[in-house]
PDB file of C-alpha atoms in Angstrom:
ATOM      1  CA  UNK A   1       0.000   0.000   0.000  1.00  0.00           C
ATOM      2  CA  UNK A   2       1.432   3.299  -0.984  1.00  0.00           C
ATOM      3  CA  UNK A   3       1.382   5.760   1.880  1.00  0.00           C
ATOM      4  CA  UNK A   4      -0.977   7.879  -0.254  1.00  0.00           C
ATOM      5  CA  UNK A   5      -3.606   5.109  -0.522  1.00  0.00           C
ATOM      6  CA  UNK A   6      -3.912   4.707   3.234  1.00  0.00           C
ATOM      7  CA  UNK A   7      -3.302   8.400   3.841  1.00  0.00           C
ATOM      8  CA  UNK A   8      -6.096   9.481   1.504  1.00  0.00           C
ATOM      9  CA  UNK A   9      -8.699   7.173   3.020  1.00  0.00           C
ATOM     10  CA  UNK A  10      -9.364   5.937   6.541  1.00  0.00           C
ATOM     11  CA  UNK A  11      -7.694   2.526   6.956  1.00  0.00           C
ATOM     12  CA  UNK A  12     -11.045   0.890   7.767  1.00  0.00           C
ATOM     13  CA  UNK A  13     -12.241   1.810   4.268  1.00  0.00           C
ATOM     14  CA  UNK A  14      -9.225   0.297   2.470  1.00  0.00           C
ATOM     15  CA  UNK A  15      -9.161  -3.322   1.292  1.00  0.00           C
ATOM     16  CA  UNK A  16      -5.813  -4.504  -0.051  1.00  0.00           C
ATOM     17  CA  UNK A  17      -6.019  -7.372  -2.532  1.00  0.00           C
ATOM     18  CA  UNK A  18      -3.251  -9.795  -1.634  1.00  0.00           C
ATOM     19  CA  UNK A  19      -2.694 -13.414  -2.660  1.00  0.00           C
ATOM     20  CA  UNK A  20      -1.344 -13.952   0.858  1.00  0.00           C
ATOM     21  CA  UNK A  21      -4.520 -12.906   2.674  1.00  0.00           C
ATOM     22  CA  UNK A  22      -6.232 -15.590   4.711  1.00  0.00           C
ATOM     23  CA  UNK A  23      -9.784 -14.441   3.992  1.00  0.00           C
ATOM     24  CA  UNK A  24     -11.319 -14.367   0.510  1.00  0.00           C
ATOM     25  CA  UNK A  25     -13.068 -11.365  -0.951  1.00  0.00           C
ATOM     26  CA  UNK A  26     -16.722 -12.372  -1.108  1.00  0.00           C
ATOM     27  CA  UNK A  27     -18.499  -9.111  -1.907  1.00  0.00           C
ATOM     28  CA  UNK A  28     -17.570  -5.726  -3.290  1.00  0.00           C
ATOM     29  CA  UNK A  29     -18.672  -2.965  -0.971  1.00  0.00           C
ATOM     30  CA  UNK A  30     -19.127   0.365  -2.775  1.00  0.00           C
ATOM     31  CA  UNK A  31     -18.170   2.113   0.467  1.00  0.00           C
ATOM     32  CA  UNK A  32     -14.676   0.588   0.400  1.00  0.00           C
ATOM     33  CA  UNK A  33     -11.567   1.479  -1.565  1.00  0.00           C
ATOM     34  CA  UNK A  34      -9.904  -1.535  -3.183  1.00  0.00           C
ATOM     35  CA  UNK A  35      -6.161  -1.360  -3.549  1.00  0.00           C
ATOM     36  CA  UNK A  36      -4.683  -3.512  -6.292  1.00  0.00           C
ATOM     37  CA  UNK A  37      -0.932  -3.375  -6.579  1.00  0.00           C
ATOM     38  CA  UNK A  38       1.953  -5.343  -7.818  1.00  0.00           C
ATOM     39  CA  UNK A  39       5.564  -5.981  -7.123  1.00  0.00           C
ATOM     40  CA  UNK A  40       7.573  -5.854 -10.301  1.00  0.00           C
ATOM     41  CA  UNK A  41      10.056  -8.641  -9.890  1.00  0.00           C
ATOM     42  CA  UNK A  42      11.011 -11.900 -11.540  1.00  0.00           C
ATOM     43  CA  UNK A  43      10.451 -13.840  -8.361  1.00  0.00           C
ATOM     44  CA  UNK A  44       7.408 -14.168  -6.167  1.00  0.00           C
ATOM     45  CA  UNK A  45       7.888 -12.423  -2.849  1.00  0.00           C
ATOM     46  CA  UNK A  46       5.342 -13.852  -0.460  1.00  0.00           C
ATOM     47  CA  UNK A  47       3.789 -11.655   2.164  1.00  0.00           C
ATOM     48  CA  UNK A  48       4.731  -8.214   0.876  1.00  0.00           C
ATOM     49  CA  UNK A  49       1.226  -6.927   0.094  1.00  0.00           C
ATOM     50  CA  UNK A  50      -0.099  -8.539   3.261  1.00  0.00           C
ATOM     51  CA  UNK A  51       2.586  -6.717   5.238  1.00  0.00           C
ATOM     52  CA  UNK A  52       1.699  -3.396   3.575  1.00  0.00           C
ATOM     53  CA  UNK A  53      -1.941  -3.860   4.528  1.00  0.00           C
ATOM     54  CA  UNK A  54      -1.070  -4.657   8.133  1.00  0.00           C
ATOM     55  CA  UNK A  55       1.358  -1.748   8.445  1.00  0.00           C
ATOM     56  CA  UNK A  56      -1.242   0.641   7.029  1.00  0.00           C
ATOM     57  CA  UNK A  57      -4.010  -0.640   9.295  1.00  0.00           C
ATOM     58  CA  UNK A  58      -6.053  -1.884   6.314  1.00  0.00           C
ATOM     59  CA  UNK A  59      -7.619  -5.301   5.836  1.00  0.00           C
ATOM     60  CA  UNK A  60      -6.460  -7.650   3.127  1.00  0.00           C
ATOM     61  CA  UNK A  61      -8.446 -10.111   1.069  1.00  0.00           C
ATOM     62  CA  UNK A  62      -7.545 -12.579  -1.649  1.00  0.00           C
ATOM     63  CA  UNK A  63      -9.546 -13.484  -4.707  1.00  0.00           C
ATOM     64  CA  UNK A  64     -11.720 -16.536  -3.881  1.00  0.00           C
ATOM     65  CA  UNK A  65      -9.839 -18.874  -6.210  1.00  0.00           C
ATOM     66  CA  UNK A  66      -9.828 -21.826  -3.779  1.00  0.00           C
ATOM     67  CA  UNK A  67     -13.552 -21.532  -3.252  1.00  0.00           C
ATOM     68  CA  UNK A  68     -14.244 -21.668  -7.006  1.00  0.00           C
ATOM     69  CA  UNK A  69     -11.434 -24.011  -8.105  1.00  0.00           C
ATOM     70  CA  UNK A  70     -13.887 -26.679  -9.266  1.00  0.00           C
ATOM     71  CA  UNK A  71     -15.834 -24.483 -11.659  1.00  0.00           C
ATOM     72  CA  UNK A  72     -12.565 -23.042 -12.981  1.00  0.00           C
ATOM     73  CA  UNK A  73     -11.098 -26.427 -13.847  1.00  0.00           C
ATOM     74  CA  UNK A  74      -8.384 -26.107 -11.209  1.00  0.00           C
ATOM     75  CA  UNK A  75      -7.422 -29.035  -9.010  1.00  0.00           C
ATOM     76  CA  UNK A  76      -8.789 -29.131  -5.457  1.00  0.00           C
ATOM     77  CA  UNK A  77      -6.485 -27.381  -3.037  1.00  0.00           C
ATOM     78  CA  UNK A  78      -5.518 -24.612  -5.441  1.00  0.00           C
ATOM     79  CA  UNK A  79      -5.479 -21.564  -3.230  1.00  0.00           C
ATOM     80  CA  UNK A  80      -3.174 -18.995  -4.727  1.00  0.00           C
ATOM     81  CA  UNK A  81      -2.231 -18.142  -8.253  1.00  0.00           C
ATOM     82  CA  UNK A  82       0.146 -15.330  -9.081  1.00  0.00           C
ATOM     83  CA  UNK A  83      -1.876 -13.051 -11.340  1.00  0.00           C
ATOM     84  CA  UNK A  84      -1.008  -9.864 -13.180  1.00  0.00           C
ATOM     85  CA  UNK A  85      -2.522  -6.674 -11.825  1.00  0.00           C
ATOM     86  CA  UNK A  86      -4.643  -6.456 -14.977  1.00  0.00           C
ATOM     87  CA  UNK A  87      -6.057  -9.971 -14.341  1.00  0.00           C
ATOM     88  CA  UNK A  88      -7.077  -8.977 -10.809  1.00  0.00           C
ATOM     89  CA  UNK A  89      -8.772  -5.834 -12.136  1.00  0.00           C
ATOM     90  CA  UNK A  90     -10.642  -7.894 -14.742  1.00  0.00           C
ATOM     91  CA  UNK A  91     -11.886 -10.226 -11.987  1.00  0.00           C
ATOM     92  CA  UNK A  92     -13.110  -7.282  -9.909  1.00  0.00           C
ATOM     93  CA  UNK A  93     -14.837  -5.606 -12.847  1.00  0.00           C
ATOM     94  CA  UNK A  94     -16.498  -8.838 -13.972  1.00  0.00           C
ATOM     95  CA  UNK A  95     -17.653  -9.686 -10.455  1.00  0.00           C
ATOM     96  CA  UNK A  96     -19.030  -6.190  -9.982  1.00  0.00           C
ATOM     97  CA  UNK A  97     -20.866  -6.543 -13.311  1.00  0.00           C
ATOM     98  CA  UNK A  98     -22.190 -10.101 -12.876  1.00  0.00           C
ATOM     99  CA  UNK A  99     -22.110 -10.897  -9.158  1.00  0.00           C
ATOM    100  CA  UNK A 100     -20.715 -14.320 -10.132  1.00  0.00           C
ATOM    101  CA  UNK A 101     -17.213 -15.203  -8.929  1.00  0.00           C
ATOM    102  CA  UNK A 102     -16.952 -18.273 -11.148  1.00  0.00           C
ATOM    103  CA  UNK A 103     -17.658 -16.201 -14.242  1.00  0.00           C
ATOM    104  CA  UNK A 104     -15.459 -13.331 -13.070  1.00  0.00           C
ATOM    105  CA  UNK A 105     -12.473 -15.537 -12.256  1.00  0.00           C
ATOM    106  CA  UNK A 106     -13.017 -17.525 -15.438  1.00  0.00           C
ATOM    107  CA  UNK A 107     -12.677 -14.317 -17.436  1.00  0.00           C
ATOM    108  CA  UNK A 108      -9.605 -13.219 -15.488  1.00  0.00           C
ATOM    109  CA  UNK A 109      -7.434 -16.294 -14.973  1.00  0.00           C
ATOM    110  CA  UNK A 110      -5.394 -16.984 -18.104  1.00  0.00           C
ATOM    111  CA  UNK A 111      -5.767 -20.469 -19.562  1.00  0.00           C
ATOM    112  CA  UNK A 112      -2.019 -21.026 -19.246  1.00  0.00           C
ATOM    113  CA  UNK A 113      -2.384 -20.667 -15.469  1.00  0.00           C
ATOM    114  CA  UNK A 114      -5.088 -23.313 -15.461  1.00  0.00           C
ATOM    115  CA  UNK A 115      -2.917 -25.605 -17.555  1.00  0.00           C
ATOM    116  CA  UNK A 116      -0.022 -25.268 -15.133  1.00  0.00           C
ATOM    117  CA  UNK A 117      -2.258 -25.971 -12.164  1.00  0.00           C
ATOM    118  CA  UNK A 118      -4.303 -28.663 -13.875  1.00  0.00           C
ATOM    119  CA  UNK A 119      -1.327 -30.775 -14.833  1.00  0.00           C
ATOM    120  CA  UNK A 120      -2.057 -31.083 -18.535  1.00  0.00           C
ATOM    121  CA  UNK A 121      -2.039 -28.753 -21.464  1.00  0.00           C
ATOM    122  CA  UNK A 122      -5.232 -28.051 -23.298  1.00  0.00           C
ATOM    123  CA  UNK A 123      -5.285 -29.550 -26.771  1.00  0.00           C
ATOM    124  CA  UNK A 124      -5.839 -27.475 -29.894  1.00  0.00           C
ATOM    125  CA  UNK A 125      -9.386 -28.812 -30.344  1.00  0.00           C
ATOM    126  CA  UNK A 126     -10.257 -27.918 -26.729  1.00  0.00           C
ATOM    127  CA  UNK A 127      -8.844 -24.426 -27.240  1.00  0.00           C
ATOM    128  CA  UNK A 128     -10.945 -23.933 -30.358  1.00  0.00           C
ATOM    129  CA  UNK A 129     -14.072 -25.189 -28.585  1.00  0.00           C
ATOM    130  CA  UNK A 130     -13.468 -22.829 -25.654  1.00  0.00           C
ATOM    131  CA  UNK A 131     -13.035 -19.897 -28.075  1.00  0.00           C
ATOM    132  CA  UNK A 132     -16.303 -20.776 -29.837  1.00  0.00           C
ATOM    133  CA  UNK A 133     -18.103 -20.952 -26.494  1.00  0.00           C
ATOM    134  CA  UNK A 134     -16.617 -17.625 -25.423  1.00  0.00           C
ATOM    135  CA  UNK A 135     -17.729 -15.961 -28.680  1.00  0.00           C
ATOM    136  CA  UNK A 136     -21.220 -17.370 -28.171  1.00  0.00           C
ATOM    137  CA  UNK A 137     -21.414 -15.917 -24.659  1.00  0.00           C
ATOM    138  CA  UNK A 138     -20.218 -12.518 -25.920  1.00  0.00           C
ATOM    139  CA  UNK A 139     -22.840 -12.547 -28.685  1.00  0.00           C
ATOM    140  CA  UNK A 140     -25.581 -13.391 -26.187  1.00  0.00           C
ATOM    141  CA  UNK A 141     -24.474 -10.568 -23.897  1.00  0.00           C
ATOM    142  CA  UNK A 142     -24.597  -8.061 -26.768  1.00  0.00           C
ATOM    143  CA  UNK A 143     -28.221  -8.959 -27.607  1.00  0.00           C
TER     144      UNK A 143
END
């Protein structure tokens, strides 16, 4: 958390999104400020965003990936995925729009992340089928 994020808002209004948080984000409260940040590094540094939240007096939450692993095609026990900041923002926007975490996370988590977690790569035919399904959903949403 940048000092400005906590300094601009009361800490009780700030929710820091952190893959290291114990509790999942279950709802988006329009009265809260959601802080999405990233550490630009080639390695994963566990606990940094969690530490920022604690030092700033804010709460931290993680995306509810473990709770929706089944509908996402992830193996049971998958709790944390390292996502780009843009993927986290997509998940938040989609959840705010649909109210459906499975759909929101499905739109946000790249297929390559699911392949790594799932233990097998998706075949070309499966990729094509998924793209056709995705186009169909987009067309339905536009109608």
